[in-house]
Amino acid sequence: MTHEFKKIIKEYIIASSTNIKCVLATVVHLDGSSYRKPGVRMLIREDNIMIGAVSGGCVEKEVLFQAQSVFENQTAKLMTYDGRFRLGCEGLLYILLESFSLSEELINDFNLVIENRQSFELHTSYQKEYGVLDGYGSNIQFNSKSYTFNKNTKEQSKALYFTQSMQPCQRLLLIGGEHDAVQLAHFGLSMGWEVNVAVTPKENKTISDFPGIDTLIDCEPEDFPIETIDKNTAILLMTHSYVKDIKYLIMLKNSSPTYLGVLGPIKRREKLLSELLEYDMDIDLDFIEGVHGPAGLNIGAETPQEIAISILAEILTVIRKTHPVMLKDKLKPIH
């Protein structure tokens, strides 16, 4: 959810630059099931523009209506939304609405944490009762620093607290700059992920060839900045060159990405890994066994767009530690 909160901060900065007040809505508790889980947030601007969503689209109008009193008196309130009677979602949502007025110091520290790919925590105080909750609200914690989202929020000794540990944004690293990388970048960005693309100088690529990506890494495989790979980085090796793939694998063998996929058939993957083992007999076997190839789930994908969806779906199953099945065949609740 870090990427959603990152967008909220960005949109708040735009709104505050024109003196438009904002209210933050946070789902702090859920009885039953719902489209989104506690911790999801949305920003409501004074001009009725909403950023983000706390449901599939059915709750937002009520949130907008309830937010008006917060705009007027700058006091937090708790609202409830019972989907059991209105939507058939079998869930009762508890949503805290609070004034969202951030200090410049908070914004600067937040941007620094995002840039350095560090984690942070969000704490929201509330009571499970409808109505005004004066002094209740959220604070954000960066290591030893803590900031509230408005000047009215105070520490509450008898409050319930919803706490979230926010990890660095999921990063997708695409090694290769052909047409299929453009498609994967597009879908990765639409999921809110940070997307980096690595190419070699001879490919003559620029960042404009991959609309919307965060970074273009333009260097030889031997000079690849391996230190930028962390546990929230998923990598797809898609150079369409066997020689390049070997060179990149040699560089990647001491990294620990959350996912490493390789394009091409099983025989190609086995040949790549066999040659890698010949190069370094002491390589960690966990690295070898963690290489996914052919990358993707078997969903019958044929076009570049469908293949991109297949690959991203597999990455999600690895990240979330799930086994893909049709939801109609899942015996346990989906939420």
mmCIF file of C-alpha atoms in Angstrom:
data_model
loop_
_atom_site.group_PDB
_atom_site.id
_atom_site.type_symbol
_atom_site.label_atom_id
_atom_site.label_comp_id
_atom_site.label_asym_id
_atom_site.label_seq_id
_atom_site.Cartn_x
_atom_site.Cartn_y
_atom_site.Cartn_z
ATOM 1 C CA MET A 1 0.000 0.000 0.000
ATOM 2 C CA THR A 2 3.043 2.288 0.095
ATOM 3 C CA HIS A 3 2.540 3.344 -3.513
ATOM 4 C CA GLU A 4 -1.054 4.402 -2.736
ATOM 5 C CA PHE A 5 0.058 6.517 0.216
ATOM 6 C CA LYS A 6 2.855 7.967 -1.910
ATOM 7 C CA LYS A 7 0.247 9.114 -4.435
ATOM 8 C CA ILE A 8 -1.861 10.628 -1.648
ATOM 9 C CA ILE A 9 1.107 12.708 -0.487
ATOM 10 C CA LYS A 10 1.800 13.825 -4.059
ATOM 11 C CA GLU A 11 -1.811 14.875 -4.609
ATOM 12 C CA TYR A 12 -1.913 16.643 -1.240
ATOM 13 C CA ILE A 13 1.095 18.758 -2.256
ATOM 14 C CA ILE A 14 -0.714 19.759 -5.452
ATOM 15 C CA ALA A 15 -3.886 20.656 -3.539
ATOM 16 C CA SER A 16 -2.107 22.625 -0.816
ATOM 17 C CA SER A 17 -0.239 24.678 -3.420
ATOM 18 C CA THR A 18 -3.613 26.228 -4.321
ATOM 19 C CA ASN A 19 -4.859 26.366 -0.696
ATOM 20 C CA ILE A 20 -7.354 23.526 -1.142
ATOM 21 C CA LYS A 21 -8.063 21.750 2.153
ATOM 22 C CA CYS A 22 -7.903 17.961 2.349
ATOM 23 C CA VAL A 23 -9.382 15.187 4.490
ATOM 24 C CA LEU A 24 -7.910 11.715 4.825
ATOM 25 C CA ALA A 25 -10.154 8.658 5.106
ATOM 26 C CA THR A 26 -8.658 5.495 6.624
ATOM 27 C CA VAL A 27 -10.346 2.116 6.998
ATOM 28 C CA VAL A 28 -9.300 1.253 10.574
ATOM 29 C CA HIS A 29 -11.421 -1.835 11.208
ATOM 30 C CA LEU A 30 -13.588 -4.349 9.392
ATOM 31 C CA ASP A 31 -16.208 -6.760 10.676
ATOM 32 C CA GLY A 32 -16.766 -9.391 8.003
ATOM 33 C CA SER A 33 -15.465 -9.092 4.441
ATOM 34 C CA SER A 34 -15.004 -6.217 2.046
ATOM 35 C CA TYR A 35 -13.370 -5.328 -1.278
ATOM 36 C CA ARG A 36 -10.439 -3.666 0.531
ATOM 37 C CA LYS A 37 -8.873 -4.429 3.887
ATOM 38 C CA PRO A 38 -8.134 -2.124 6.863
ATOM 39 C CA GLY A 39 -5.268 0.232 6.108
ATOM 40 C CA VAL A 40 -6.557 1.432 2.764
ATOM 41 C CA ARG A 41 -6.804 5.208 2.480
ATOM 42 C CA MET A 42 -8.229 7.876 0.221
ATOM 43 C CA LEU A 43 -7.822 11.644 0.026
ATOM 44 C CA ILE A 44 -10.806 13.954 -0.287
ATOM 45 C CA ARG A 45 -10.212 17.484 -1.524
ATOM 46 C CA GLU A 46 -12.399 20.423 -0.570
ATOM 47 C CA ASP A 47 -13.460 20.730 -4.228
ATOM 48 C CA ASN A 48 -14.902 17.175 -4.013
ATOM 49 C CA ILE A 49 -12.096 15.526 -5.967
ATOM 50 C CA MET A 50 -11.200 12.125 -4.504
ATOM 51 C CA ILE A 51 -7.837 10.361 -4.821
ATOM 52 C CA GLY A 52 -7.776 6.652 -4.169
ATOM 53 C CA ALA A 53 -10.646 4.504 -2.928
ATOM 54 C CA VAL A 54 -11.646 2.581 0.195
ATOM 55 C CA SER A 55 -13.874 0.137 -1.682
ATOM 56 C CA GLY A 56 -14.740 -1.000 -5.164
ATOM 57 C CA GLY A 57 -16.624 2.260 -5.667
ATOM 58 C CA CYS A 58 -19.756 1.873 -3.563
ATOM 59 C CA VAL A 59 -18.645 3.631 -0.354
ATOM 60 C CA GLU A 60 -16.915 6.712 -1.733
ATOM 61 C CA LYS A 61 -19.998 8.939 -2.126
ATOM 62 C CA GLU A 62 -20.895 8.385 1.515
ATOM 63 C CA VAL A 63 -17.313 9.162 2.557
ATOM 64 C CA LEU A 64 -17.454 12.393 0.557
ATOM 65 C CA PHE A 65 -20.695 13.375 2.298
ATOM 66 C CA GLN A 66 -19.378 12.550 5.776
ATOM 67 C CA ALA A 67 -16.132 14.445 5.124
ATOM 68 C CA GLN A 68 -17.927 17.786 4.821
ATOM 69 C CA SER A 69 -18.195 18.262 8.600
ATOM 70 C CA VAL A 70 -14.463 17.610 8.959
ATOM 71 C CA PHE A 71 -13.744 20.335 6.413
ATOM 72 C CA GLU A 72 -15.945 22.694 8.429
ATOM 73 C CA ASN A 73 -14.706 22.077 11.985
ATOM 74 C CA GLN A 74 -11.346 20.320 11.402
ATOM 75 C CA THR A 75 -12.326 17.641 13.943
ATOM 76 C CA ALA A 76 -11.882 13.929 13.288
ATOM 77 C CA LYS A 77 -14.882 11.632 13.155
ATOM 78 C CA LEU A 78 -15.603 7.944 12.720
ATOM 79 C CA MET A 79 -18.143 6.780 10.180
ATOM 80 C CA THR A 80 -19.427 3.283 9.523
ATOM 81 C CA TYR A 81 -20.672 1.677 6.343
ATOM 82 C CA ASP A 82 -22.660 -1.519 6.555
ATOM 83 C CA GLY A 83 -22.328 -3.389 3.271
ATOM 84 C CA ARG A 84 -24.353 -6.299 4.583
ATOM 85 C CA PHE A 85 -27.596 -4.449 3.961
ATOM 86 C CA ARG A 86 -26.595 -2.331 0.981
ATOM 87 C CA LEU A 87 -24.135 -4.362 -1.057
ATOM 88 C CA GLY A 88 -24.125 -7.957 0.040
ATOM 89 C CA CYS A 89 -20.398 -7.715 0.827
ATOM 90 C CA GLU A 90 -20.924 -9.156 4.311
ATOM 91 C CA GLY A 91 -18.781 -6.424 5.867
ATOM 92 C CA LEU A 92 -19.093 -3.495 8.256
ATOM 93 C CA LEU A 93 -16.459 -0.821 7.599
ATOM 94 C CA TYR A 94 -15.139 1.578 10.252
ATOM 95 C CA ILE A 95 -13.592 4.628 8.588
ATOM 96 C CA LEU A 96 -11.774 7.451 10.352
ATOM 97 C CA LEU A 97 -11.961 10.872 8.705
ATOM 98 C CA GLU A 98 -9.388 13.458 9.743
ATOM 99 C CA SER A 99 -8.004 16.751 8.531
ATOM 100 C CA PHE A 100 -4.905 16.229 6.381
ATOM 101 C CA SER A 101 -2.554 19.175 6.764
ATOM 102 C CA LEU A 102 1.085 18.145 6.592
ATOM 103 C CA SER A 103 4.151 20.059 7.683
ATOM 104 C CA GLU A 104 6.940 20.753 5.234
ATOM 105 C CA GLU A 105 9.320 18.811 7.472
ATOM 106 C CA LEU A 106 7.087 15.723 7.315
ATOM 107 C CA ILE A 107 6.951 15.892 3.516
ATOM 108 C CA ASN A 108 10.722 16.298 3.222
ATOM 109 C CA ASP A 109 11.389 13.346 5.515
ATOM 110 C CA PHE A 110 8.805 11.235 3.692
ATOM 111 C CA ASN A 111 10.425 11.920 0.319
ATOM 112 C CA LEU A 112 13.816 11.004 1.761
ATOM 113 C CA VAL A 113 12.493 7.702 3.155
ATOM 114 C CA ILE A 114 10.904 6.832 -0.208
ATOM 115 C CA GLU A 115 14.071 7.747 -2.106
ATOM 116 C CA ASN A 116 16.231 5.627 0.215
ATOM 117 C CA ARG A 117 13.721 2.751 0.066
ATOM 118 C CA GLN A 118 13.243 2.610 3.829
ATOM 119 C CA SER A 119 10.222 1.384 5.754
ATOM 120 C CA PHE A 120 8.012 3.550 7.978
ATOM 121 C CA GLU A 121 4.979 3.133 10.234
ATOM 122 C CA LEU A 122 1.494 4.622 10.313
ATOM 123 C CA HIS A 123 -0.550 4.697 13.540
ATOM 124 C CA THR A 124 -4.220 5.718 13.660
ATOM 125 C CA SER A 125 -6.164 6.130 16.906
ATOM 126 C CA TYR A 126 -9.922 5.536 16.923
ATOM 127 C CA GLN A 127 -12.942 4.255 18.822
ATOM 128 C CA LYS A 128 -15.508 1.866 17.374
ATOM 129 C CA GLU A 129 -18.330 4.353 17.772
ATOM 130 C CA TYR A 130 -19.927 6.593 15.189
ATOM 131 C CA GLY A 131 -19.434 10.347 15.581
ATOM 132 C CA VAL A 132 -16.903 13.037 16.428
ATOM 133 C CA LEU A 133 -13.555 11.902 17.873
ATOM 134 C CA ASP A 134 -11.840 15.095 18.947
ATOM 135 C CA GLY A 135 -8.053 14.714 19.165
ATOM 136 C CA TYR A 136 -8.015 11.339 17.430
ATOM 137 C CA GLY A 137 -6.106 10.746 14.201
ATOM 138 C CA SER A 138 -2.938 9.467 12.591
ATOM 139 C CA ASN A 139 0.784 9.876 12.958
ATOM 140 C CA ILE A 140 3.626 8.744 10.759
ATOM 141 C CA GLN A 141 6.897 7.477 12.181
ATOM 142 C CA PHE A 142 10.279 7.532 10.433
ATOM 143 C CA ASN A 143 12.781 5.804 12.717
ATOM 144 C CA SER A 144 12.939 8.156 15.735
ATOM 145 C CA LYS A 145 10.847 10.961 14.210
ATOM 146 C CA SER A 146 7.077 11.123 14.489
ATOM 147 C CA TYR A 147 4.604 13.556 12.906
ATOM 148 C CA THR A 148 0.827 13.942 13.152
ATOM 149 C CA PHE A 149 -1.288 14.662 10.071
ATOM 150 C CA ASN A 150 -2.757 17.783 11.673
ATOM 151 C CA LYS A 151 -2.254 19.988 14.735
ATOM 152 C CA ASN A 152 -5.394 18.726 16.479
ATOM 153 C CA THR A 153 -4.265 15.111 16.829
ATOM 154 C CA LYS A 154 -3.157 14.210 20.355
ATOM 155 C CA GLU A 155 -1.992 11.014 22.021
ATOM 156 C CA GLN A 156 -4.974 8.996 23.240
ATOM 157 C CA SER A 157 -4.429 6.733 26.262
ATOM 158 C CA LYS A 158 -7.713 4.831 25.927
ATOM 159 C CA ALA A 159 -7.924 4.606 22.147
ATOM 160 C CA LEU A 160 -7.846 1.641 19.851
ATOM 161 C CA TYR A 161 -4.945 1.818 17.413
ATOM 162 C CA PHE A 162 -4.568 0.602 13.862
ATOM 163 C CA THR A 163 -0.876 0.227 13.016
ATOM 164 C CA GLN A 164 0.751 -0.448 9.671
ATOM 165 C CA SER A 165 4.352 -1.180 8.785
ATOM 166 C CA MET A 166 4.854 0.255 5.311
ATOM 167 C CA GLN A 167 7.575 -1.383 3.249
ATOM 168 C CA PRO A 168 9.424 0.192 0.295
ATOM 169 C CA CYS A 169 7.448 0.217 -2.932
ATOM 170 C CA GLN A 170 7.614 -2.976 -4.943
ATOM 171 C CA ARG A 171 10.184 -2.516 -7.686
ATOM 172 C CA LEU A 172 10.183 -4.236 -11.067
ATOM 173 C CA LEU A 173 13.569 -4.419 -12.807
ATOM 174 C CA LEU A 174 13.396 -5.333 -16.468
ATOM 175 C CA ILE A 175 16.746 -6.296 -17.963
ATOM 176 C CA GLY A 176 16.313 -5.803 -21.688
ATOM 177 C CA GLY A 177 14.825 -3.076 -23.843
ATOM 178 C CA GLU A 178 12.738 -4.717 -26.547
ATOM 179 C CA HIS A 179 9.011 -4.282 -27.242
ATOM 180 C CA ASP A 180 7.961 -6.834 -24.625
ATOM 181 C CA ALA A 181 9.781 -4.832 -21.935
ATOM 182 C CA VAL A 182 7.675 -1.783 -22.860
ATOM 183 C CA GLN A 183 4.506 -3.806 -22.294
ATOM 184 C CA LEU A 184 5.710 -5.205 -18.963
ATOM 185 C CA ALA A 185 6.732 -1.728 -17.831
ATOM 186 C CA HIS A 186 3.270 -0.397 -18.701
ATOM 187 C CA PHE A 187 1.431 -3.040 -16.691
ATOM 188 C CA GLY A 188 3.908 -2.841 -13.793
ATOM 189 C CA LEU A 189 3.376 0.910 -13.545
ATOM 190 C CA SER A 190 -0.400 0.441 -13.588
ATOM 191 C CA MET A 191 0.008 -1.768 -10.490
ATOM 192 C CA GLY A 192 1.735 1.098 -8.689
ATOM 193 C CA TRP A 193 5.184 -0.487 -8.808
ATOM 194 C CA GLU A 194 8.414 1.372 -9.397
ATOM 195 C CA VAL A 195 9.789 0.214 -12.741
ATOM 196 C CA ASN A 196 13.447 0.310 -13.792
ATOM 197 C CA VAL A 197 14.781 -0.855 -17.141
ATOM 198 C CA ALA A 198 18.382 -1.930 -17.758
ATOM 199 C CA VAL A 199 19.894 -1.766 -21.246
ATOM 200 C CA THR A 200 23.375 -1.656 -22.760
ATOM 201 C CA PRO A 201 24.805 1.438 -24.512
ATOM 202 C CA LYS A 202 24.780 -0.292 -27.907
ATOM 203 C CA GLU A 203 20.995 -0.571 -27.769
ATOM 204 C CA ASN A 204 20.714 3.235 -28.107
ATOM 205 C CA LYS A 205 17.690 3.453 -25.809
ATOM 206 C CA THR A 206 16.468 6.508 -23.901
ATOM 207 C CA ILE A 207 14.044 6.750 -20.994
ATOM 208 C CA SER A 208 11.401 8.099 -23.400
ATOM 209 C CA ASP A 209 11.331 4.653 -25.054
ATOM 210 C CA PHE A 210 9.702 3.331 -21.862
ATOM 211 C CA PRO A 211 6.942 5.821 -20.951
ATOM 212 C CA GLY A 212 6.486 6.382 -17.225
ATOM 213 C CA ILE A 213 9.386 4.309 -15.870
ATOM 214 C CA ASP A 214 11.369 5.598 -12.922
ATOM 215 C CA THR A 215 14.913 4.869 -14.058
ATOM 216 C CA LEU A 216 16.802 3.741 -17.152
ATOM 217 C CA ILE A 217 20.055 1.955 -16.293
ATOM 218 C CA ASP A 218 22.358 2.249 -19.318
ATOM 219 C CA CYS A 219 25.555 0.269 -18.815
ATOM 220 C CA GLU A 220 27.337 -2.951 -19.687
ATOM 221 C CA PRO A 221 26.318 -6.052 -17.686
ATOM 222 C CA GLU A 222 29.682 -6.054 -15.908
ATOM 223 C CA ASP A 223 28.970 -2.536 -14.582
ATOM 224 C CA PHE A 224 25.436 -3.210 -13.405
ATOM 225 C CA PRO A 225 24.789 -1.577 -9.962
ATOM 226 C CA ILE A 226 24.018 -4.793 -8.096
ATOM 227 C CA GLU A 227 23.792 -2.909 -4.773
ATOM 228 C CA THR A 228 20.466 -1.359 -5.845
ATOM 229 C CA ILE A 229 18.706 -4.741 -5.693
ATOM 230 C CA ASP A 230 16.828 -5.350 -2.441
ATOM 231 C CA LYS A 231 14.264 -7.804 -1.077
ATOM 232 C CA ASN A 232 11.442 -5.785 -2.652
ATOM 233 C CA THR A 233 12.883 -5.999 -6.165
ATOM 234 C CA ALA A 234 11.515 -8.425 -8.769
ATOM 235 C CA ILE A 235 13.779 -9.017 -11.763
ATOM 236 C CA LEU A 236 12.967 -10.269 -15.228
ATOM 237 C CA LEU A 237 15.853 -11.183 -17.514
ATOM 238 C CA MET A 238 14.613 -10.511 -21.040
ATOM 239 C CA THR A 239 17.527 -9.401 -23.206
ATOM 240 C CA HIS A 240 16.760 -11.950 -25.959
ATOM 241 C CA SER A 241 20.506 -12.588 -26.021
ATOM 242 C CA TYR A 242 21.983 -15.738 -24.493
ATOM 243 C CA VAL A 243 25.400 -14.115 -24.043
ATOM 244 C CA LYS A 244 23.929 -11.075 -22.288
ATOM 245 C CA ASP A 245 21.768 -13.268 -20.059
ATOM 246 C CA ILE A 246 24.854 -15.186 -18.872
ATOM 247 C CA LYS A 247 26.716 -11.955 -18.144
ATOM 248 C CA TYR A 248 23.798 -10.569 -16.143
ATOM 249 C CA LEU A 249 23.320 -13.837 -14.225
ATOM 250 C CA ILE A 250 26.992 -13.745 -13.226
ATOM 251 C CA MET A 251 26.379 -10.287 -11.771
ATOM 252 C CA LEU A 252 23.070 -11.250 -10.142
ATOM 253 C CA LYS A 253 24.241 -14.493 -8.495
ATOM 254 C CA ASN A 254 25.119 -12.751 -5.220
ATOM 255 C CA SER A 255 21.875 -10.750 -5.010
ATOM 256 C CA SER A 256 18.637 -11.639 -3.225
ATOM 257 C CA PRO A 257 15.687 -10.307 -5.226
ATOM 258 C CA THR A 258 12.164 -11.283 -4.276
ATOM 259 C CA TYR A 259 11.781 -12.833 -7.729
ATOM 260 C CA LEU A 260 14.059 -13.633 -10.670
ATOM 261 C CA GLY A 261 12.484 -14.741 -13.933
ATOM 262 C CA VAL A 262 13.997 -15.639 -17.287
ATOM 263 C CA LEU A 263 12.291 -15.625 -20.675
ATOM 264 C CA GLY A 264 12.535 -18.613 -22.977
ATOM 265 C CA PRO A 265 11.875 -22.356 -22.840
ATOM 266 C CA ILE A 266 12.976 -24.749 -20.096
ATOM 267 C CA LYS A 267 15.938 -26.019 -22.144
ATOM 268 C CA ARG A 268 17.309 -22.485 -22.426
ATOM 269 C CA ARG A 269 17.007 -21.935 -18.684
ATOM 270 C CA GLU A 270 18.764 -25.241 -17.934
ATOM 271 C CA LYS A 271 21.563 -24.363 -20.327
ATOM 272 C CA LEU A 272 21.985 -20.932 -18.741
ATOM 273 C CA LEU A 273 22.124 -22.341 -15.223
ATOM 274 C CA SER A 274 24.502 -25.155 -16.204
ATOM 275 C CA GLU A 275 26.908 -22.635 -17.697
ATOM 276 C CA LEU A 276 26.541 -20.441 -14.620
ATOM 277 C CA LEU A 277 27.468 -23.399 -12.379
ATOM 278 C CA GLU A 278 30.510 -24.113 -14.527
ATOM 279 C CA TYR A 279 31.574 -20.518 -14.040
ATOM 280 C CA ASP A 280 31.099 -20.660 -10.252
ATOM 281 C CA MET A 281 30.799 -24.073 -8.609
ATOM 282 C CA ASP A 282 30.319 -22.413 -5.207
ATOM 283 C CA ILE A 283 27.170 -20.545 -6.190
ATOM 284 C CA ASP A 284 24.326 -20.709 -3.669
ATOM 285 C CA LEU A 285 21.900 -23.446 -4.747
ATOM 286 C CA ASP A 286 18.997 -21.401 -3.372
ATOM 287 C CA PHE A 287 19.770 -18.860 -6.085
ATOM 288 C CA ILE A 288 19.689 -21.551 -8.781
ATOM 289 C CA GLU A 289 16.441 -23.061 -7.516
ATOM 290 C CA GLY A 290 14.871 -19.609 -7.239
ATOM 291 C CA VAL A 291 15.186 -18.814 -10.941
ATOM 292 C CA HIS A 292 11.742 -18.922 -12.593
ATOM 293 C CA GLY A 293 11.856 -19.961 -16.214
ATOM 294 C CA PRO A 294 9.931 -19.879 -18.387
ATOM 295 C CA ALA A 295 8.633 -16.862 -16.485
ATOM 296 C CA GLY A 296 4.875 -16.583 -16.013
ATOM 297 C CA LEU A 297 1.753 -18.585 -15.194
ATOM 298 C CA ASN A 298 -0.001 -20.878 -17.648
ATOM 299 C CA ILE A 299 -3.069 -18.765 -18.477
ATOM 300 C CA GLY A 300 -2.988 -19.356 -22.226
ATOM 301 C CA ALA A 301 -1.197 -16.066 -22.916
ATOM 302 C CA GLU A 302 -0.213 -15.366 -26.531
ATOM 303 C CA THR A 303 0.159 -11.626 -27.144
ATOM 304 C CA PRO A 304 2.863 -9.458 -25.498
ATOM 305 C CA GLN A 305 0.191 -7.888 -23.309
ATOM 306 C CA GLU A 306 -1.170 -11.257 -22.186
ATOM 307 C CA ILE A 307 2.333 -12.564 -21.538
ATOM 308 C CA ALA A 308 3.039 -9.482 -19.404
ATOM 309 C CA ILE A 309 -0.061 -10.227 -17.311
ATOM 310 C CA SER A 310 1.041 -13.863 -16.971
ATOM 311 C CA ILE A 311 4.488 -12.844 -15.724
ATOM 312 C CA LEU A 312 3.224 -10.219 -13.295
ATOM 313 C CA ALA A 313 0.682 -12.709 -11.937
ATOM 314 C CA GLU A 314 3.488 -15.157 -11.177
ATOM 315 C CA ILE A 315 5.523 -12.433 -9.490
ATOM 316 C CA LEU A 316 2.513 -11.635 -7.270
ATOM 317 C CA THR A 317 2.092 -15.279 -6.272
ATOM 318 C CA VAL A 318 5.755 -15.406 -5.236
ATOM 319 C CA ILE A 319 5.615 -12.115 -3.337
ATOM 320 C CA ARG A 320 2.362 -12.988 -1.559
ATOM 321 C CA LYS A 321 3.366 -16.645 -1.065
ATOM 322 C CA THR A 322 0.167 -17.993 -2.594
ATOM 323 C CA HIS A 323 -0.768 -20.838 -4.896
ATOM 324 C CA PRO A 324 -2.850 -19.641 -7.859
ATOM 325 C CA VAL A 325 -6.301 -21.201 -8.145
ATOM 326 C CA MET A 326 -9.635 -20.062 -9.522
ATOM 327 C CA LEU A 327 -11.480 -18.228 -6.757
ATOM 328 C CA LYS A 328 -14.578 -20.345 -7.362
ATOM 329 C CA ASP A 329 -12.512 -23.391 -6.343
ATOM 330 C CA LYS A 330 -11.128 -21.778 -3.193
ATOM 331 C CA LEU A 331 -12.692 -23.329 -0.107
ATOM 332 C CA LYS A 332 -11.662 -20.597 2.340
ATOM 333 C CA PRO A 333 -12.978 -17.000 2.243
ATOM 334 C CA ILE A 334 -11.154 -14.761 -0.257
ATOM 335 C CA HIS A 335 -10.955 -11.888 2.291
#
